[in-house]
XYZ file of C-alpha atoms in Angstrom:
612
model
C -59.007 -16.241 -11.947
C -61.915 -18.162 -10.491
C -62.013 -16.987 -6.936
C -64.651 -19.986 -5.809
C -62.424 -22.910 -5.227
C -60.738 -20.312 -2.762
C -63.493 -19.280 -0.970
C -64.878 -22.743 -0.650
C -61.464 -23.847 0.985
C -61.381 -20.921 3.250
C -64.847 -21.612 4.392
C -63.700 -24.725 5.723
C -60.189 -23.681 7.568
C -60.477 -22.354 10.862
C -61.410 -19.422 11.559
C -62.083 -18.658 8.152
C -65.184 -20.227 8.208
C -66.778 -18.342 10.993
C -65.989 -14.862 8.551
C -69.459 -13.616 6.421
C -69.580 -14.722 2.740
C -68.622 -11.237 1.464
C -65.289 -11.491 3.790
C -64.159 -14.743 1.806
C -64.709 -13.172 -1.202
C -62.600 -10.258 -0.235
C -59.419 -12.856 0.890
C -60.030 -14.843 -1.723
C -59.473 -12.028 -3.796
C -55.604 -10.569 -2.300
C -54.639 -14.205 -1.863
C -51.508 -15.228 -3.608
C -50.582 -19.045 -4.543
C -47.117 -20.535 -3.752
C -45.633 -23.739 -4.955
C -44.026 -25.556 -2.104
C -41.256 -28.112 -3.304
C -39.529 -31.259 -1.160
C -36.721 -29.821 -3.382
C -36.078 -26.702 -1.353
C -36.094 -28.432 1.754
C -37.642 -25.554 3.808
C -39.833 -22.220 3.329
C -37.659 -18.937 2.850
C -39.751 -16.611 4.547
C -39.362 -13.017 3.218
C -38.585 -10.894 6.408
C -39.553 -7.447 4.040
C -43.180 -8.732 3.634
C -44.580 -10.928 5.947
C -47.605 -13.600 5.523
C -49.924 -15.824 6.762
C -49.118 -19.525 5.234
C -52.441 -21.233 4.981
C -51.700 -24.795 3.797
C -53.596 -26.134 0.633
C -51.951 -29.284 0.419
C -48.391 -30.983 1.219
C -46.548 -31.766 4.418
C -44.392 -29.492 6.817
C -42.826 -29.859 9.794
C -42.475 -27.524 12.163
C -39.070 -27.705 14.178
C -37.140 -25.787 16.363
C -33.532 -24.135 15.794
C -32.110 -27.226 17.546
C -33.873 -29.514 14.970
C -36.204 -30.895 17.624
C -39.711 -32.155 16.090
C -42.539 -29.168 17.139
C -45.467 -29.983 15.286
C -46.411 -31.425 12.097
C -48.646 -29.079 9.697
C -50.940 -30.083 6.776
C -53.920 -29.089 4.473
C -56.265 -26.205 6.591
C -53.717 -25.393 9.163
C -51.852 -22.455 9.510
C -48.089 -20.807 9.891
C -45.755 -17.756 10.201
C -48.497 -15.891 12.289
C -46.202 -15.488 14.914
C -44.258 -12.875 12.642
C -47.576 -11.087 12.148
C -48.452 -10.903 15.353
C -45.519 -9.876 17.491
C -42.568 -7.896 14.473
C -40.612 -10.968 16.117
C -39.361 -13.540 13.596
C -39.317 -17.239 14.988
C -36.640 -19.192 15.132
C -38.573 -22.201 14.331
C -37.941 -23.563 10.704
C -40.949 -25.120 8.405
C -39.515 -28.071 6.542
C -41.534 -29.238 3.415
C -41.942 -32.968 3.916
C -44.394 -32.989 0.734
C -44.321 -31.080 -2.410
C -47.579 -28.666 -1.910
C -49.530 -25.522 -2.536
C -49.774 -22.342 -0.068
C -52.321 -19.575 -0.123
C -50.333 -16.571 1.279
C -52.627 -14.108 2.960
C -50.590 -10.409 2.740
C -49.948 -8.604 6.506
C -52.813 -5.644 5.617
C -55.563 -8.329 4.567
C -54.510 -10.287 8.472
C -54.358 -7.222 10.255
C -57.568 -6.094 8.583
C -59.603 -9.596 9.798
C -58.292 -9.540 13.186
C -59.303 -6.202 14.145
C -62.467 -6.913 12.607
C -63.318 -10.157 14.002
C -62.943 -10.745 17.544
C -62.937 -14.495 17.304
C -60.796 -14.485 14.412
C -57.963 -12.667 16.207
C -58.341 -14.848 19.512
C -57.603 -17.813 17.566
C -54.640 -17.018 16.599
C -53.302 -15.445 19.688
C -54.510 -19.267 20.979
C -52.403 -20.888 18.228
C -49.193 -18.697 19.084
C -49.655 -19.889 23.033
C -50.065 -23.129 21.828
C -47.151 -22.990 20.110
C -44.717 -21.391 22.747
C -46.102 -23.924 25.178
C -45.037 -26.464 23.021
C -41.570 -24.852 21.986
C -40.791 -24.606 26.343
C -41.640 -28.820 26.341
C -38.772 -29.081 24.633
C -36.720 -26.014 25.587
C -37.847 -26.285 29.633
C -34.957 -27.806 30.765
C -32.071 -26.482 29.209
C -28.533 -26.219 30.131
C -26.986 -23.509 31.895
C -24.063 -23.687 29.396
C -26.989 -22.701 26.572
C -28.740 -19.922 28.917
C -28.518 -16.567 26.540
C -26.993 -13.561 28.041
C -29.774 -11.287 27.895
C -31.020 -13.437 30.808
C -27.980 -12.975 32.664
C -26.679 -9.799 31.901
C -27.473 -6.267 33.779
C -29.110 -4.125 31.619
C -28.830 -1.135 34.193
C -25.083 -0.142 33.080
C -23.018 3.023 35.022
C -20.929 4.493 32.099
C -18.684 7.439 31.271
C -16.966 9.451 28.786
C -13.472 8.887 27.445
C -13.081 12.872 28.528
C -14.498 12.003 32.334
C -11.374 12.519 34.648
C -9.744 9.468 36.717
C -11.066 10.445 40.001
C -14.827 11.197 38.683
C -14.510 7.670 37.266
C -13.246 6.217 41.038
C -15.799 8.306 42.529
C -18.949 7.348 40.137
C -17.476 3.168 40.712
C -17.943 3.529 44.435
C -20.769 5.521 44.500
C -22.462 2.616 42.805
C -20.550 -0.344 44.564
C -19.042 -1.352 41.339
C -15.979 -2.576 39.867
C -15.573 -1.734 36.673
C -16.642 1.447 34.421
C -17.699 1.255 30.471
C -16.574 4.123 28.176
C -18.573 5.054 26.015
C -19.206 7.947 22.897
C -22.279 8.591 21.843
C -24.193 5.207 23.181
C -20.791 3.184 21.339
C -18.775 1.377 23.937
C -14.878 2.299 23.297
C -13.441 1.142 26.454
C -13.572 -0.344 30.086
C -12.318 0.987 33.155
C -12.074 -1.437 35.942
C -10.694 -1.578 39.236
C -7.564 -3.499 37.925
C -6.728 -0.747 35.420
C -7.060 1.744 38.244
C -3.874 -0.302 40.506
C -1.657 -1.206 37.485
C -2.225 1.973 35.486
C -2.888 4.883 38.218
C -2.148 3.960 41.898
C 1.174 1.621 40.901
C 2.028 4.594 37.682
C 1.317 7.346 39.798
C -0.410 8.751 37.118
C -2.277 12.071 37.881
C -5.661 10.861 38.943
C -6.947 14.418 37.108
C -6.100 12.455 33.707
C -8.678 11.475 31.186
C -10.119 8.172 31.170
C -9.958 8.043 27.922
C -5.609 7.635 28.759
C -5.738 4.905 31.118
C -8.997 2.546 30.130
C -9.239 -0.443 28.144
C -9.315 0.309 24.324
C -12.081 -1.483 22.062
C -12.628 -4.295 25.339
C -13.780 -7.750 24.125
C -17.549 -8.043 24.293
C -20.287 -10.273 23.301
C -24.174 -9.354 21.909
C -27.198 -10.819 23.988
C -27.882 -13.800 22.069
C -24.587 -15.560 22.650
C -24.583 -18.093 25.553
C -23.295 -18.357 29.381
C -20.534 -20.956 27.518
C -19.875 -18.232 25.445
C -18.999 -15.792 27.741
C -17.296 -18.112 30.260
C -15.168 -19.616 27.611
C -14.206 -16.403 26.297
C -13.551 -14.702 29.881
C -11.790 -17.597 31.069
C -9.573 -18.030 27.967
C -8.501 -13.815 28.504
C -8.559 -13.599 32.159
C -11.060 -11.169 32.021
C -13.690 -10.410 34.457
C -16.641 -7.936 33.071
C -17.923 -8.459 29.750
C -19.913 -5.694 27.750
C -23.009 -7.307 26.121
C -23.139 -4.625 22.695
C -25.615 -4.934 19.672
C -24.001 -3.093 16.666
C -21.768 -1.747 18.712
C -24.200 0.002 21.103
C -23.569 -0.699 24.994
C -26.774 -3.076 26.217
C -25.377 -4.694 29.572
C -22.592 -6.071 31.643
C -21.550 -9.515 32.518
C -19.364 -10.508 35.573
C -17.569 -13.420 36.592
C -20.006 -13.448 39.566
C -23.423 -13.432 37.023
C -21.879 -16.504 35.573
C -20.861 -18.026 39.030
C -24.188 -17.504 40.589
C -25.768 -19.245 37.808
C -24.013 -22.279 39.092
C -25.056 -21.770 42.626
C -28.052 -20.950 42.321
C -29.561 -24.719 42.419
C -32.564 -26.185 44.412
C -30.847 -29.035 44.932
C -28.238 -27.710 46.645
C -29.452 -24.871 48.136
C -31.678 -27.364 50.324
C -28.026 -29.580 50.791
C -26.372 -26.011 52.207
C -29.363 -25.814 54.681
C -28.931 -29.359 56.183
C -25.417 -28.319 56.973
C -26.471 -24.587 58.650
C -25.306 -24.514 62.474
C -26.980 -21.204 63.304
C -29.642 -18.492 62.189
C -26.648 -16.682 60.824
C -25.735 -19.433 58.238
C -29.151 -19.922 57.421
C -29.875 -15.735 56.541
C -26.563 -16.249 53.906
C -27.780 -19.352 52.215
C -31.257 -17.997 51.712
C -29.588 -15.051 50.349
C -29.089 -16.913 47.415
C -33.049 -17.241 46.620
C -33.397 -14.655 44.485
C -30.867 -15.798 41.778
C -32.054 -19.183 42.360
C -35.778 -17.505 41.229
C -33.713 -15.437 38.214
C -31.881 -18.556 36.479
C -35.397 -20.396 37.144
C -37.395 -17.587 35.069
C -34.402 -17.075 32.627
C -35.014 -20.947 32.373
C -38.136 -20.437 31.400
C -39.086 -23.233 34.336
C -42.895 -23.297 34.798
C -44.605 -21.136 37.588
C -45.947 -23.590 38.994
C -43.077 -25.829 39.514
C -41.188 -22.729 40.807
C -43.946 -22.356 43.587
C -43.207 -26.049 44.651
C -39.135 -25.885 44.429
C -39.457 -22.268 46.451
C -41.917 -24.115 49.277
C -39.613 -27.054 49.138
C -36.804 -24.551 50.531
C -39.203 -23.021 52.803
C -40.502 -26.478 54.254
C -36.691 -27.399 54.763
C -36.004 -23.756 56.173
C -38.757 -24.452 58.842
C -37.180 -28.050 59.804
C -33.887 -26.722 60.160
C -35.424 -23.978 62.428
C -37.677 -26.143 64.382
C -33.745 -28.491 64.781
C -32.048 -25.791 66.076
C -34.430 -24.257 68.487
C -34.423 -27.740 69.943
C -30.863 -27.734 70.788
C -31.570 -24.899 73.262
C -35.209 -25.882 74.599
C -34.615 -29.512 74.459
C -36.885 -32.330 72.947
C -40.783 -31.454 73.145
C -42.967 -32.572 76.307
C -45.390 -34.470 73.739
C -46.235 -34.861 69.982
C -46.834 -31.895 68.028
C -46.904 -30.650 64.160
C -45.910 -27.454 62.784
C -48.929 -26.097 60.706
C -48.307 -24.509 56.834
C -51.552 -22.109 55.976
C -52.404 -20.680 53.100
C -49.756 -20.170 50.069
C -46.803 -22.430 51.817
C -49.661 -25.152 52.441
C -50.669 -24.778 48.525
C -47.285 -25.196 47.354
C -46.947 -22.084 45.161
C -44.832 -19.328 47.319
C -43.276 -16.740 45.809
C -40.229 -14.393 47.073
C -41.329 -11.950 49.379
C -44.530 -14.688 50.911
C -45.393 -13.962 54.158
C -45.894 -16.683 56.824
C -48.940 -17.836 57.553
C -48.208 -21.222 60.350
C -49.528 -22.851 63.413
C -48.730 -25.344 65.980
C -50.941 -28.902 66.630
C -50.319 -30.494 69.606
C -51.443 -33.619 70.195
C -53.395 -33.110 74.310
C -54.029 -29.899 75.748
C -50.768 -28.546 76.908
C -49.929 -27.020 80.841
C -48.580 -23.664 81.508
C -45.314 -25.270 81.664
C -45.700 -27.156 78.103
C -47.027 -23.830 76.638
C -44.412 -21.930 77.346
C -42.365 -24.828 75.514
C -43.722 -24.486 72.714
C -44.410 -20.705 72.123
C -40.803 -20.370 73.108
C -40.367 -22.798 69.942
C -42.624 -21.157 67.839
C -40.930 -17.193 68.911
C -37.659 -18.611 67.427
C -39.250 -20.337 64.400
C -41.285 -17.512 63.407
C -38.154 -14.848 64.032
C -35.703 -17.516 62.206
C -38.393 -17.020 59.081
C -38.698 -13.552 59.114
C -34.712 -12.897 59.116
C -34.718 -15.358 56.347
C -37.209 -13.109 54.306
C -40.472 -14.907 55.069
C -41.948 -11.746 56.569
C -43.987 -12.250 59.830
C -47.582 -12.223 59.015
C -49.496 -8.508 59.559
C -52.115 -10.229 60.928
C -50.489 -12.585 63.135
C -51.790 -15.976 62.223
C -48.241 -17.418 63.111
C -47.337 -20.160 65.535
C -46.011 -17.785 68.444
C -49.364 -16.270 68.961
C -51.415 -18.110 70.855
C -54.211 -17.951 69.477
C -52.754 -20.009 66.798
C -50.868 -22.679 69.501
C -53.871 -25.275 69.660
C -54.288 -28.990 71.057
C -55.664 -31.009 67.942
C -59.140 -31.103 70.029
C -59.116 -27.088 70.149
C -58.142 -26.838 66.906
C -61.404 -29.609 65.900
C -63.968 -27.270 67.910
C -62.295 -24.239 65.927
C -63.027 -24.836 62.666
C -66.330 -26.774 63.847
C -67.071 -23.338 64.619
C -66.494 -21.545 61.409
C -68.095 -23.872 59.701
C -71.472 -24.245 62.253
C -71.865 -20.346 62.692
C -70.513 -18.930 59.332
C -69.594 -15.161 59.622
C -67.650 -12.486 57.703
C -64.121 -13.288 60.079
C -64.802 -16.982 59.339
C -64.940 -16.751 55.437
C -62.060 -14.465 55.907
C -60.133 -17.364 57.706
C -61.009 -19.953 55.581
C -58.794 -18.656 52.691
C -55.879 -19.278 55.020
C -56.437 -22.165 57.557
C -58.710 -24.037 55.105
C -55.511 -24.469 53.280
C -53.417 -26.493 55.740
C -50.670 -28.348 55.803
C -48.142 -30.779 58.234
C -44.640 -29.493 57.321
C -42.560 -30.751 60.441
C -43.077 -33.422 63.702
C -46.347 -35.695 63.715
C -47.905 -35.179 60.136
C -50.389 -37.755 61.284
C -52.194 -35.137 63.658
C -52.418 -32.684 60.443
C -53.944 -35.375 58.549
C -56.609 -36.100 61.752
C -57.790 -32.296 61.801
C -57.916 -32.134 58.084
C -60.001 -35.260 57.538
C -62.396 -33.969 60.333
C -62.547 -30.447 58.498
C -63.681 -31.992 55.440
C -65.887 -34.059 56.661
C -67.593 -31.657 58.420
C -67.506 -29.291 55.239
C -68.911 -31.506 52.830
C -71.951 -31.660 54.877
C -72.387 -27.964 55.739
C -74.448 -26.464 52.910
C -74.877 -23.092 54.732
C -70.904 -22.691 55.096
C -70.204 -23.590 51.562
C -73.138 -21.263 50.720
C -70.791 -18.619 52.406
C -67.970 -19.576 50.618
C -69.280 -19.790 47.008
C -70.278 -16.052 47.880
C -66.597 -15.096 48.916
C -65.991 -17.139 45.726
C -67.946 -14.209 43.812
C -67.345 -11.065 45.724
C -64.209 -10.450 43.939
C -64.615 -9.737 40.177
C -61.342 -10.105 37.806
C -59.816 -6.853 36.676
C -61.633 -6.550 33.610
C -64.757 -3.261 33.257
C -67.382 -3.512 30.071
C -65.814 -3.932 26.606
C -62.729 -5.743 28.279
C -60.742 -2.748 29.311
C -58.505 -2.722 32.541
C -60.088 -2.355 36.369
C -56.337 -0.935 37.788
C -55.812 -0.374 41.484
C -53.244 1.128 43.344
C -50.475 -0.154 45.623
C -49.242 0.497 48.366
C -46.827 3.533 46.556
C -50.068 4.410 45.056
C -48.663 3.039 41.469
C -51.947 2.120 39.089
C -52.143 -1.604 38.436
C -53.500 -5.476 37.913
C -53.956 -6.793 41.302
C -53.145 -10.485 39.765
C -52.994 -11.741 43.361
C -56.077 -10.674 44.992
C -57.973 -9.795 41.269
C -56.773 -13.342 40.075
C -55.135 -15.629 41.578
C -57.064 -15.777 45.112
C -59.980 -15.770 43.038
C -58.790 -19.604 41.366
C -57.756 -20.653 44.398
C -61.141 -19.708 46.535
C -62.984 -21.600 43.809
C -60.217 -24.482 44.262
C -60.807 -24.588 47.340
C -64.432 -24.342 47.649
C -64.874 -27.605 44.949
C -62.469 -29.373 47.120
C -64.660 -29.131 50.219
C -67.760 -29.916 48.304
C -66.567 -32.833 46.869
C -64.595 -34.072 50.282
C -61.163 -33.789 48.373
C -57.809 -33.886 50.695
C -55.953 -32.177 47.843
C -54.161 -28.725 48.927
C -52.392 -27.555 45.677
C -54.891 -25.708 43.570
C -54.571 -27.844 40.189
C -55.075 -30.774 41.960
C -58.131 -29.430 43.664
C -58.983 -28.356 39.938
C -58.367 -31.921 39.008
C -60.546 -33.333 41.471
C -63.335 -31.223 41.188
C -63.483 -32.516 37.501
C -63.311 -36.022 38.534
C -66.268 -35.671 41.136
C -68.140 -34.053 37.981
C -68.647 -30.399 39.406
C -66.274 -29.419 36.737
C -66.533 -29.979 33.257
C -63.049 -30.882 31.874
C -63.000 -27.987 29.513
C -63.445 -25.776 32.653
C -61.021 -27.255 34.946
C -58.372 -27.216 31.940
C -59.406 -23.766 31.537
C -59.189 -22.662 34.974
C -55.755 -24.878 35.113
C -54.366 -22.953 32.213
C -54.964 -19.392 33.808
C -54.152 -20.234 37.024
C -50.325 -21.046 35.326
C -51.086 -18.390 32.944
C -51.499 -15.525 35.812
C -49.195 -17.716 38.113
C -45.996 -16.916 35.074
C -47.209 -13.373 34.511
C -46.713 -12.400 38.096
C -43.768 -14.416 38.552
C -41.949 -12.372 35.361
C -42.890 -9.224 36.629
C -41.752 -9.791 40.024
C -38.513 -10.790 38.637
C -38.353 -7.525 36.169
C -39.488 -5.165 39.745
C -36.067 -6.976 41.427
C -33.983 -6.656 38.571
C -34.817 -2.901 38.516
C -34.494 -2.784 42.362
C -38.093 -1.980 43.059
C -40.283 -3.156 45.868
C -41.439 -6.631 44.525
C -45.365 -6.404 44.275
C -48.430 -8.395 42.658
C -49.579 -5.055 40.977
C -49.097 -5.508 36.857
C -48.980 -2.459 34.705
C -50.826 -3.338 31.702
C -48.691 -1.127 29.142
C -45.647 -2.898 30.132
C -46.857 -5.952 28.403
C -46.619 -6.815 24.419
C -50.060 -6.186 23.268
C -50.377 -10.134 22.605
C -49.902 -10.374 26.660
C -52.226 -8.401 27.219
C -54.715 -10.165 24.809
C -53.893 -13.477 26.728
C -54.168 -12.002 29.870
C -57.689 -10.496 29.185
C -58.476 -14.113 27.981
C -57.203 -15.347 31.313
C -59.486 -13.728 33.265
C -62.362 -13.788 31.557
C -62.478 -17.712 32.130
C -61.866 -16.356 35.861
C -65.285 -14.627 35.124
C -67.008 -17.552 33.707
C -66.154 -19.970 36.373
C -67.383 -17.610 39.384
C -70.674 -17.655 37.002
C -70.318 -21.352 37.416
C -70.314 -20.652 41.157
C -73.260 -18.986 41.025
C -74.893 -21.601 38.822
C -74.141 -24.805 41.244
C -73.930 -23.002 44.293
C -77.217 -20.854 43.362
C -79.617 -21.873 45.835
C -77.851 -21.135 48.646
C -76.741 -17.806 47.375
């Protein structure tokens, strides 16, 4: 076979072409053809040996399992890498729109290049982001009838043995605060106990509670596998009057569904959730709405809803959280002795908390305030800030809160504060600017908020020493990644070995955010828009504010999933990552992600080099 018109066509598909000579002729030479026919409708892919599809010629569309139009493929682009890289097949389908050749590139021959060739192996991890990104467009807001069950299932099951006695059972079910008990033999779920079986068969039998489960349980209990849907399991539970559902693959016990998983799916709406806290009379009502945050952040992630859109619906809450608290602090102290706005710093002001945020707020007043109108509004603030904390927006370690204060300013004071920082830069100053820098009117006279920030900017965009000081905070901070790539892990607060993705990545996007948004005298707050106009103004290129926009979501997601696997375990919710919990693809991506992190702080240094 004459191996040229091969290598010539490989030389120009991406990333073939960036492979040496003798490379090609070594593909070229494992390659195998396939006919592709309109005839067939769609590929068969053979699960026992998988390929890369490089496209001669035709037409194929790539769709998802709903039928839903993905992408549409033709001569020098690629398919079924995701297969290749991950074990996983897709559910995607390729349908052949026009009869035409493949070149089919064998597993060892892909795995062989992409260990070989850096560049080679980022593309396609690119591609397969690419193509999940594009898969969520369409998938991103789906219904919680279709939600799968692996999303809302416990995997963290309390079992027994069919031998186990009656009262070990009852003693194991509320040891654990649970209501029901799966039986299982040898990993194989036989049976469910559950508190109903324990009235009608024990208590109301008066069976001998030293019995064997095995006697009294549920035999072969209906079930479902982890793929089916919510409107599977709530047809199916409604239909038998059933309450807990065992989630089994091959028979093997995976996770539990209750009547309250599926009912907290319902309730666990923005929308809503903001609708039950316009209604709260008291602190107390407040504490049990907010309750509900968590599964509102657990359907939102088993939603696959983007970070950054969770950030905004979670500071949405906390914005309406503060109003309510500011209303009924009122009803006690009465109506304020002059205007006033209630301050958002850092994270809340950005738009992108998280569960577990701490609060970072101030207080604006519109004159300098009397002893008597001081105490009015620190009283204020005390209840605000106390209302927050109960609610699970911690109080801030470092006080920069609304009831200290320090932090309790006339619009004037506030003016000559920041005229400070940014006059007489120091260490504190850069410190503060990654909180108050970010600011904020969340409740009263927004107006005043807009005064001080216009003033701030002003007066930044014409400071070269204090932006000097800030490109330098910009760089002191390097991303988590040593020489040849590999993981920089620190340690918690438990001393557990990590990714700092807050401090080690995120701050890092959001000091540069913030820096190009004072340089270029933007009144944007939310990082991506700060990204946006710093591209605008021209001291971004717009491959580096996409860039930096992709990681920041990137690293945004990453935390936000492994904050929501830490509460699903019941561990302390933290920003630290460990890097072996990811697929290795993650990890790839994640590297990826902060190496643009790297390459914009260069950037820093670049424009900002004179002064540093």
């Amino acid at each position: 076979m004459d191996l040229a018109p091969l290598i010539q066509f490989l030389s120009q598909t991406v990333p073939f072409d960036g492979l040496p000579q003798a490379t090609l002729e070594q593909c070229a030479g494992r390659i195998e053809i396939a006919y592709a026919s309109r005839r067939d409708k769609r590929i068969e892919f053979d699960t026992d040996n998988p390929c890369l599809y490089v496209i001669a010629s035709g037409v194929f569309e790539l769709r998802d399992n709903d039928g839903e139009l993905l992408a549409r493929l033709d001569s020098h682009q690629c398919f079924g890498f995701r297969a290749l890289l991950t074990g996983e097949q897709t559910d995607a389908e390729i349908h052949i729109i026009e009869d035409g050749l493949l070149y089919l590139i064998p597993l060892a021959t892909f795995d062989d290049l992409r260990h070989r060739y850096r560049e080679f192996e980022r593309f396609f991890n690119r591609q397969h982001g690419q193509r999940i990104r594009l898969g969520v467009r369409y998938d991103n807001h789906r219904h919680t009838n279709a939600m799968r069950l692996s999303k809302v299932m416990s995997a963290k099951v309390v079992s027994c043995g069919g031998d186990t006695s009656v009262a070990e059972a009852a003693r194991l079910m509320s040891q654990h605060r649970i209501s029901c008990l799966p039986v299982t033999a040898e990993g194989q779920l036989v049976g469910i106990l559950t508190d109903r079986d324990l009235r009608n068969r024990v208590l109301a039998k008066a069976v001998d509670p030293g019995v064997a489960v095995k006697q009294v349980m549920t035999a072969s209990p209906r079930c479902l596998t982890s793929q089916e849907t919510w409107f599977d399991a709530q047809l199916l539970m409604t239909r038998f009057n059933i309450h807990h559902l065992p989630i089994t693959e091959h028979g093997q016990l995976k996770g539990l569904v209750t009547s309250n998983d599926l009912m907290r799916q319902l309730d666990s709406d923005p929308a809503l959730i903001i609708k039950q806290l316009n209604r709260c009379q008291n602190q107390e009502q407040l504490v049990q709405v907010m309750d509900g945050v968590p599964n509102l952040v657990k359907s939102l992630v088993a939603a696959e809803v983007s970070a950054e859109q969770v950030g905004r619906l979670l500071t949405a809450i906390s914005d309406r959280l503060t109003e309510r608290l500011i209303a009924l602090a009122q009803r006690t102290l009465g109506e304020a002795p002059m205007d006033w706005c209630w301050l958002a710093f850092g994270s809340q002001a950005r738009m992108d908390q998280v569960i577990g945020s701490d609060q970072d707020n101030g207080l604006l007043l519109a004159e300098e305030p009397d002893a008597t109108q001081q105490r009015y509004f620190l009283a204020l603030a005390e209840s605000v800030c106390r209302g927050l904390d109960r609610c699970g927006f911690v109080l801030c370690k470092g006080e920069i809160m609304a009831m200290n204060p320090k932090w309790c300013r006339s619009l004037q004071s506030w003016q000559q504060q920041f005229s400070h920082w940014m006059s007489e830069p120091e260490p504190k100053a850069v410190m503060h600017s990654s909180i108050f820098f970010d600011i904020r009117g969340v409740a009263g006279d927004t107006e005043l908020a807009r005064r001080l920030q216009l003033q701030v900017l002003e007066q930044a965009q014409r400071s070269e020493f204090f932006l000097a000081y800030l490109a330098q905070n910009c760089v002191a901070r390097r991303p988590p990644l040593g020489f040849f790539r590999q993981w920089v892990l620190d340690k918690d607060g438990e001393q557990k070995a990590g990714v700092d993705l807050k401090h080690r990545g995120l701050a890092i996007i959001n000091d540069i955010g913030r820096l190009y948004a004072l340089a270029c005298g933007s009144d944007e707050v939310e990082t991506p828009k700060r990204l946006k106009a710093a591209m605008e103004a021209g001291l971004l290129t717009r491959k580096d504010a996409l860039n930096l926009a992709d990681a920041l979501e990137f690293i945004r997601a990453q935390r936000l999933d492994n904050q929501h696997r830490q509460w699903l375990a019941g561990d302390r919710i933290s920003n630290y990552l460990e890097p072996k919990s990811l697929s290795q693809l993650v990890r790839h991506q994640l590297k990826d992600a902060f190496v643009v992190l790297g390459q914009a702080q260069d950037g820093v240094k670049l424009k900002f080099g004179k002064q540093l």
